[in-house]
Amino acid sequence: MSINAVIFDLDGVIVSTDDCHYRAWKMMADEEGIEFNREINERLRGVSRMESLAIILVKSEKEYSSEEQVELATRKNNYYVDLIKELSPADILPGVMDILTELKARGIKIAIGSSSRNSPAILKNIGLGGYFDAEADGNHIQNSKPDPEVFLLAAERVGVSPVECLVVEDADAGVEAGLAGGMPVLGVGAASVNPTATLQADDLSKITVDQML
Ligand code: BG6
Ligand code: MG
């Protein structure tokens, strides 16, 4: 394969925000008396905010109106926004900076393709605001992963054809999205055991740029 751009998911690939998402959903769920645990949290990986809420509400005995659902998601997001204020460059995952630096040095475009609407704030807090050649995130798309929209938009924004883009993902929904967009996918973290991923690595310290390209 000839790769001219690498599109990185953000949460769980560049930075570990899993615990912040878990704690924010947990606070809201506890207030509402809804059962929520880390196992359910795993199912929210790569899934949009409102779709995540729908998964959580399967355990709820109460029926929530659309307005109430928006309030629950907003409440969770307010908790989450407070928690991510504490993120710093120390929260960047192993191997990430070495890979990004080398890709840049080799003239390979780098982009973000994230479902999160908080992506710009997170990138700023970890010191990577403005670092990528392009960003596509939850603020720019209609259809979230496993739909390929966010990755296709990132490819378009770096001006590289999808088949020449490698997607790096930690969520099964994201692996599916990349493949649906005609892109090879490197599965890391939770997706490192996804058999449909083109390449697999525990994290970005366990793979070289040569192996990725
Ligand atoms: C993804 C996370 O990156 O973003 C999901 O893996 C999250 O857990 C989704 O629900 C949406 O995030 P946000 O910040 O827009 O609520
Ligand atoms: Mg992710």
Coordinates of C-alpha atoms and ligand atoms in Angstrom, one line a residue:
M1 CA 0.0 0.0 0.0
S2 CA 1.1 3.6 -0.6
I3 CA 0.2 5.8 2.3
N4 CA 0.4 9.5 2.0
A5 CA -1.7 10.5 5.1
V6 CA -2.4 9.0 8.5
I7 CA -5.8 9.9 10.1
F8 CA -5.8 9.4 13.9
D9 CA -8.8 8.9 16.1
L10 CA -8.3 11.0 19.2
D11 CA -9.8 9.4 22.3
G12 CA -7.9 6.2 23.1
V13 CA -5.3 6.7 20.3
I14 CA -3.7 10.0 20.9
V15 CA -4.8 10.5 24.5
S16 CA -6.4 8.5 27.2
T17 CA -9.8 10.1 28.0
D18 CA -11.6 6.8 28.8
D19 CA -11.6 7.5 32.5
C20 CA -12.9 11.0 32.1
H21 CA -15.8 9.7 29.9
Y22 CA -16.5 7.0 32.5
R23 CA -16.5 9.3 35.5
A24 CA -18.7 11.9 33.8
W25 CA -21.3 9.3 32.6
K26 CA -21.1 7.6 36.1
M27 CA -21.9 10.9 37.9
M28 CA -25.0 11.5 35.7
A29 CA -26.1 7.8 35.9
D30 CA -25.8 7.7 39.7
E31 CA -27.8 10.9 40.0
E32 CA -30.6 9.3 37.9
G33 CA -30.3 5.9 39.6
I34 CA -29.3 4.2 36.4
E35 CA -27.0 1.2 36.5
F36 CA -23.7 2.0 34.8
N37 CA -20.3 0.3 35.1
R38 CA -17.0 0.0 33.2
E39 CA -18.3 -2.9 31.1
I40 CA -21.1 -0.8 29.7
N41 CA -18.6 2.1 29.3
E42 CA -16.5 -0.1 27.0
R43 CA -19.5 -0.2 24.6
L44 CA -19.4 3.6 24.3
R45 CA -15.9 3.6 22.7
G46 CA -16.1 5.6 19.4
V47 CA -19.8 6.1 19.8
S48 CA -21.3 9.6 19.6
R49 CA -22.6 11.4 22.7
M50 CA -26.4 10.8 22.1
E51 CA -25.9 7.2 20.9
S52 CA -23.8 6.6 24.0
L53 CA -26.8 7.9 26.1
A54 CA -29.2 5.6 24.3
I55 CA -26.9 2.6 25.2
I56 CA -26.9 3.8 28.9
L57 CA -30.7 4.3 29.0
V58 CA -31.3 0.6 28.1
K59 CA -30.7 0.0 31.9
S60 CA -33.2 2.8 32.9
E61 CA -36.6 2.0 34.3
K62 CA -37.8 5.5 33.5
E63 CA -38.7 6.7 30.0
Y64 CA -37.0 10.0 29.2
S65 CA -38.5 12.5 26.7
S66 CA -36.2 13.9 24.0
E67 CA -35.8 17.1 26.0
E68 CA -34.8 15.2 29.1
Q69 CA -32.3 13.1 27.1
V70 CA -30.7 16.3 25.8
E71 CA -30.5 17.5 29.4
L72 CA -28.8 14.2 30.6
A73 CA -26.3 14.3 27.8
T74 CA -25.6 18.0 28.5
R75 CA -25.1 17.3 32.2
K76 CA -22.6 14.5 31.4
N77 CA -20.8 16.8 29.0
N78 CA -20.5 19.6 31.6
Y79 CA -18.9 17.1 34.0
Y80 CA -16.6 15.8 31.2
V81 CA -15.6 19.3 30.2
D82 CA -14.5 20.0 33.8
L83 CA -12.5 16.7 33.9
I84 CA -10.6 17.3 30.6
K85 CA -9.4 20.7 31.9
E86 CA -6.9 18.6 33.9
L87 CA -5.4 16.9 30.8
S88 CA -1.9 17.9 29.9
P89 CA 0.9 16.7 27.5
A90 CA 1.6 14.0 30.1
D91 CA -1.7 12.3 29.1
I92 CA -0.5 11.7 25.5
L93 CA -0.3 7.9 25.0
P94 CA 3.0 5.9 24.6
G95 CA 4.7 6.2 21.2
V96 CA 2.4 8.9 19.9
M97 CA 4.8 11.8 19.7
D98 CA 7.6 9.7 18.1
I99 CA 5.3 8.5 15.4
L100 CA 3.8 12.0 14.8
T101 CA 7.3 13.6 14.6
E102 CA 8.6 11.0 12.2
L103 CA 5.5 11.2 9.9
K104 CA 5.9 14.9 9.7
A105 CA 9.6 14.6 9.0
R106 CA 8.8 12.2 6.1
G107 CA 6.2 14.6 4.6
I108 CA 3.3 12.4 5.4
K109 CA 0.1 14.4 6.2
I110 CA -1.4 13.8 9.6
A111 CA -5.0 14.4 10.5
I112 CA -7.5 13.9 13.3
G113 CA -10.8 12.0 12.7
S114 CA -12.7 12.0 16.0
S115 CA -16.4 11.6 16.9
S116 CA -15.8 14.0 19.8
R117 CA -17.2 17.5 19.8
N118 CA -14.6 18.2 22.5
S119 CA -11.7 17.4 20.2
P120 CA -10.4 21.0 19.8
A121 CA -10.3 21.6 23.6
I122 CA -8.6 18.2 24.2
L123 CA -6.0 18.9 21.6
K124 CA -5.3 22.3 23.0
N125 CA -5.0 21.0 26.6
I126 CA -2.4 18.3 25.6
G127 CA -0.4 20.8 23.6
L128 CA -1.3 19.6 20.1
G129 CA -3.7 22.5 19.1
G130 CA -2.8 23.4 15.5
Y131 CA -0.3 20.5 15.2
F132 CA -2.2 18.4 12.7
D133 CA -2.5 19.2 9.0
A134 CA -6.3 18.9 9.3
E135 CA -9.0 18.1 11.9
A136 CA -12.4 16.5 11.4
D137 CA -14.5 15.9 14.5
G138 CA -18.0 15.5 15.9
N139 CA -18.7 19.2 15.2
H140 CA -18.3 18.7 11.4
I141 CA -20.3 15.5 10.6
Q142 CA -23.9 14.2 10.5
N143 CA -23.2 10.5 10.7
S144 CA -20.9 9.1 13.4
K145 CA -18.7 6.0 13.2
P146 CA -19.2 3.2 11.9
D147 CA -20.2 5.6 9.1
P148 CA -17.0 6.7 7.3
E149 CA -18.0 10.4 7.1
V150 CA -15.4 11.8 9.6
F151 CA -12.5 9.9 8.0
L152 CA -13.6 10.9 4.4
L153 CA -13.8 14.5 5.5
A154 CA -10.3 14.3 7.1
A155 CA -8.9 12.8 3.9
E156 CA -10.6 15.5 1.8
R157 CA -9.1 18.2 4.1
V158 CA -5.6 16.9 3.7
G159 CA -6.1 16.4 0.0
V160 CA -5.2 12.7 -0.1
S161 CA -7.4 10.0 -1.7
P162 CA -8.9 7.6 0.9
V163 CA -7.0 4.6 -0.4
E164 CA -3.8 6.4 0.4
C165 CA -4.9 7.2 4.0
L166 CA -4.2 4.9 7.0
V167 CA -6.7 5.2 9.8
V168 CA -5.5 4.6 13.4
E169 CA -8.4 3.5 15.7
D170 CA -9.0 2.0 19.1
A171 CA -12.8 1.4 18.7
D172 CA -14.4 -1.4 16.7
A173 CA -16.9 1.2 15.3
G174 CA -13.9 3.2 14.1
V175 CA -12.2 0.2 12.4
E176 CA -15.5 -0.5 10.6
A177 CA -15.7 3.2 9.6
G178 CA -12.2 3.3 8.2
L179 CA -12.7 0.1 6.2
A180 CA -16.1 1.4 4.9
G181 CA -14.3 4.5 3.7
G182 CA -11.9 2.3 1.7
M183 CA -9.0 2.9 4.0
P184 CA -6.6 0.5 5.6
V185 CA -6.9 0.6 9.4
L186 CA -4.4 0.1 12.2
G187 CA -6.2 -1.2 15.3
V188 CA -4.6 -0.2 18.6
G189 CA -5.7 -0.6 22.3
A190 CA -9.1 -2.3 22.4
A191 CA -9.1 -2.7 18.6
S192 CA -5.7 -4.4 18.6
V193 CA -7.5 -7.7 18.7
N194 CA -10.0 -6.7 16.0
P195 CA -9.4 -9.4 13.2
T196 CA -10.8 -7.1 10.5
A197 CA -8.1 -4.4 11.1
T198 CA -5.4 -4.3 8.4
L199 CA -2.6 -3.9 11.0
Q200 CA -2.7 -4.4 14.7
A201 CA -0.5 -3.1 17.6
D202 CA -1.1 -2.8 21.3
D203 CA -0.2 0.9 21.2
L204 CA 1.9 3.2 19.0
S205 CA 5.1 2.4 20.8
K206 CA 4.8 -1.2 19.4
I207 CA 4.9 -0.3 15.7
T208 CA 7.3 1.7 13.5
V209 CA 6.5 4.2 10.8
D210 CA 8.0 1.8 8.2
Q211 CA 5.4 -0.9 9.3
M212 CA 2.6 1.7 9.0
L213 CA 3.5 2.8 5.5
Ligands
BG6_1 C1 -15.4 9.4 21.0 C2 -15.4 8.6 22.3 O1 -14.1 9.7 20.7 O2 -16.2 10.6 21.2 C3 -16.8 8.3 22.8 O3 -14.7 7.3 22.1 C4 -17.5 9.6 22.9 O4 -16.7 7.7 24.1 C5 -17.5 10.4 21.6 O5 -18.9 9.4 23.3 C6 -18.2 11.7 21.6 O6 -17.5 12.6 22.5 P1 -18.0 14.0 23.0 O7 -16.8 14.6 23.6 O8 -18.5 14.7 21.8 O9 -19.1 13.8 23.9
MG2 MG -11.3 6.2 20.2

